[in-house]
XYZ file of C-alpha atoms in Angstrom:
236
model
C 0.000 0.000 0.000
C 1.562 3.272 -1.062
C 1.360 6.226 1.274
C -0.482 8.278 -1.331
C -3.004 5.434 -1.791
C -2.438 5.292 -5.518
C -3.817 1.750 -5.555
C -5.952 1.597 -2.398
C -8.731 3.259 -0.466
C -10.059 2.532 3.000
C -13.278 0.532 2.749
C -14.458 0.388 6.355
C -12.813 0.684 9.748
C -13.858 -0.614 13.120
C -12.975 -1.002 16.751
C -12.299 -4.039 18.888
C -13.406 -3.589 22.464
C -15.622 -4.937 25.206
C -19.100 -6.297 24.534
C -21.554 -7.609 27.096
C -25.100 -8.819 27.631
C -26.767 -5.929 29.455
C -29.089 -8.205 31.434
C -26.341 -10.596 32.538
C -23.704 -7.909 33.105
C -25.831 -4.989 34.305
C -22.883 -2.849 35.397
C -21.147 -3.228 32.041
C -17.444 -3.739 31.467
C -14.730 -1.121 31.767
C -11.462 -3.025 31.621
C -10.032 -6.183 30.084
C -9.595 -7.513 33.610
C -13.385 -7.281 34.065
C -13.638 -10.200 31.621
C -11.817 -12.397 34.112
C -14.427 -11.957 36.871
C -15.405 -15.301 38.480
C -19.076 -14.848 37.637
C -18.208 -14.799 33.922
C -16.277 -18.081 33.957
C -17.060 -20.066 30.822
C -19.130 -17.216 29.426
C -16.398 -15.186 27.719
C -15.501 -15.343 24.024
C -12.668 -13.494 22.313
C -11.740 -12.853 18.708
C -9.554 -15.158 16.661
C -7.959 -12.048 15.138
C -4.639 -11.905 16.964
C -4.122 -8.165 16.586
C -7.428 -7.373 18.258
C -7.495 -9.871 21.116
C -3.818 -9.678 21.994
C -3.752 -5.971 21.142
C -6.446 -5.212 23.717
C -4.646 -7.292 26.352
C -1.327 -5.588 25.586
C -2.976 -2.191 25.907
C -4.311 -3.256 29.313
C -0.696 -3.979 30.287
C 0.398 -0.482 29.326
C 1.988 -1.354 25.978
C 1.684 1.110 23.089
C 0.835 -1.321 20.285
C 1.244 1.344 17.613
C 4.957 1.608 18.398
C 7.769 -0.973 18.450
C 7.269 -3.471 21.257
C 9.263 -6.498 22.305
C 8.697 -10.230 21.987
C 8.523 -10.287 25.775
C 5.659 -7.781 25.801
C 3.751 -9.793 23.230
C 4.357 -13.006 25.175
C 3.195 -11.417 28.432
C -0.186 -10.704 26.849
C -0.318 -14.164 25.276
C 0.325 -15.707 28.686
C -2.729 -13.919 30.072
C -4.899 -15.362 27.321
C -3.351 -18.812 27.799
C -4.198 -18.738 31.500
C -7.796 -17.699 30.845
C -8.269 -20.383 28.180
C -6.690 -23.059 30.382
C -8.854 -22.126 33.360
C -12.048 -22.245 31.315
C -12.715 -18.538 31.841
C -12.659 -18.083 28.064
C -15.189 -20.422 26.510
C -13.924 -20.181 22.961
C -11.797 -18.114 20.634
C -13.826 -17.416 17.531
C -14.076 -15.503 14.318
C -17.359 -13.841 13.396
C -19.337 -16.762 14.831
C -18.798 -15.322 18.317
C -21.940 -13.309 17.614
C -23.986 -16.515 17.738
C -22.687 -17.271 21.224
C -23.849 -13.859 22.366
C -27.236 -14.261 20.703
C -27.952 -17.747 22.042
C -26.732 -16.943 25.541
C -23.703 -19.200 25.480
C -21.570 -16.134 26.146
C -22.265 -13.089 28.267
C -19.164 -11.063 27.433
C -16.617 -10.742 24.652
C -13.774 -8.967 23.049
C -15.739 -8.096 19.924
C -16.046 -5.756 16.979
C -18.102 -2.577 17.189
C -20.138 -3.067 14.015
C -21.025 -6.647 14.915
C -22.535 -5.610 18.218
C -24.660 -2.891 16.643
C -25.822 -5.301 13.949
C -27.025 -7.905 16.446
C -28.644 -5.180 18.543
C -30.589 -4.103 15.457
C -31.562 -7.672 14.605
C -32.175 -9.146 18.061
C -33.217 -6.198 20.186
C -30.998 -3.820 22.096
C -29.489 -6.445 24.409
C -25.747 -5.723 24.270
C -23.435 -2.947 25.278
C -20.123 -2.022 23.692
C -17.265 0.168 24.881
C -13.563 0.573 24.421
C -11.616 -0.528 27.490
C -10.393 2.302 29.676
C -6.865 1.367 28.617
C -7.831 1.484 24.944
C -9.144 -0.681 22.147
C -7.855 -1.433 18.683
C -8.703 0.332 15.444
C -8.449 -1.602 12.189
C -9.253 -0.927 8.557
C -10.196 -3.073 5.588
C -9.075 -1.614 2.279
C -10.106 -1.684 -1.355
C -7.028 -2.667 -3.355
C -6.155 -2.788 -7.052
C -3.657 -5.595 -7.776
C -0.552 -4.573 -9.677
C -1.524 -7.132 -12.348
C -5.056 -5.765 -12.792
C -6.141 -5.679 -16.440
C -8.946 -3.166 -15.823
C -7.480 -0.596 -13.474
C -9.847 2.092 -14.754
C -12.858 -0.063 -13.981
C -11.597 -0.770 -10.479
C -11.005 2.923 -9.899
C -14.520 3.706 -11.113
C -15.991 1.212 -8.631
C -13.926 2.658 -5.806
C -14.998 6.166 -6.804
C -18.626 5.006 -6.734
C -18.344 3.763 -3.159
C -16.706 7.052 -2.197
C -19.766 9.030 -3.249
C -21.102 10.369 0.075
C -24.655 9.179 -0.631
C -23.479 5.654 -1.461
C -21.032 5.581 1.455
C -23.897 6.526 3.778
C -25.982 3.605 2.500
C -23.112 1.206 3.101
C -22.482 2.582 6.593
C -26.171 2.313 7.465
C -26.014 -1.380 6.557
C -22.702 -2.414 8.127
C -22.532 0.043 11.080
C -18.747 0.336 10.877
C -16.634 3.486 10.718
C -17.286 5.331 7.473
C -14.143 6.806 5.860
C -15.889 9.154 3.433
C -16.144 12.881 4.026
C -19.678 14.134 3.526
C -21.284 10.787 4.327
C -22.480 11.913 7.743
C -24.641 14.645 6.211
C -26.086 12.114 3.757
C -26.715 9.682 6.618
C -28.903 12.278 8.322
C -31.330 11.877 5.417
C -31.424 8.093 5.890
C -31.244 7.630 9.655
C -30.541 10.577 11.970
C -29.750 8.230 14.873
C -27.018 6.495 12.911
C -25.709 9.851 11.742
C -25.203 10.713 15.404
C -23.476 7.411 16.200
C -20.001 7.998 17.585
C -19.043 4.500 16.439
C -19.800 5.186 12.761
C -18.559 8.768 12.848
C -16.209 8.605 15.849
C -15.357 11.501 18.086
C -11.785 12.553 18.767
C -12.125 11.117 22.274
C -12.901 7.663 20.913
C -10.184 7.833 18.279
C -7.705 8.909 20.945
C -8.630 5.816 22.985
C -7.888 3.401 20.136
C -4.619 2.292 18.605
C -3.692 0.607 15.343
C -1.588 -2.513 15.871
C 1.798 -1.788 14.355
C 2.998 -3.537 11.175
C 4.815 -6.795 11.867
C 7.883 -8.056 10.103
C 7.382 -11.324 8.191
C 9.308 -13.103 10.936
C 7.152 -11.584 13.673
C 3.963 -12.350 11.758
C 4.919 -16.003 11.467
C 6.171 -16.362 15.025
C 3.310 -14.479 16.691
C 0.594 -16.135 14.613
C 1.928 -19.592 15.384
C 2.131 -18.837 19.096
C -1.380 -17.379 19.125
C -2.669 -20.363 17.150
C -1.295 -22.790 19.724
C -3.193 -20.978 22.474
C -6.552 -20.712 20.726
C -6.500 -24.232 19.327
C -5.708 -25.736 22.673
């Protein structure tokens, strides 16, 4: 990805943070350590995306994940997850299917993605809360990319331009409930759904953005080593 985004545009962004069943966890969650409360044993699910789950734990340990950190700092966070998996505190480590555990009551709390929680609230009734941990959550982005071997670069650019029309971007954001990257989309969203236009999770405030960090790029060696270590923990 070039810095001037000659071949890429941000598609959607989102946050990983704390999610909870408001009936089962009436006081909500404020910190990662709140997930390890005895009353939640066996009722916690976390994401299978290493950068989000381990990133949130590292942030809770005071590590700036946007800056260079050490293998030891990564391992310290991994050890926390290992202990919670081994003890049965964490029921499962899942991809998007963690939403089903929340919906069917198998899980009361999670490290989850912002847009997912708002989607299930819309579909199942407003049963879940979401917040960034006090020590910070993660911010990620999915991107639209044009491969260097693309035979129809102009067509790809036209499609990307289409999705960057504020009216179209607002429609997409209203459907997915993730962070919209397009300037002008918030005004268009007001015509569709004023409540969503006011959502600080779709159009985040500076305070929220300041409480989220992007997990730093990993070297190929780190990516391999960290992914393998994380995989050993989540696969048992």
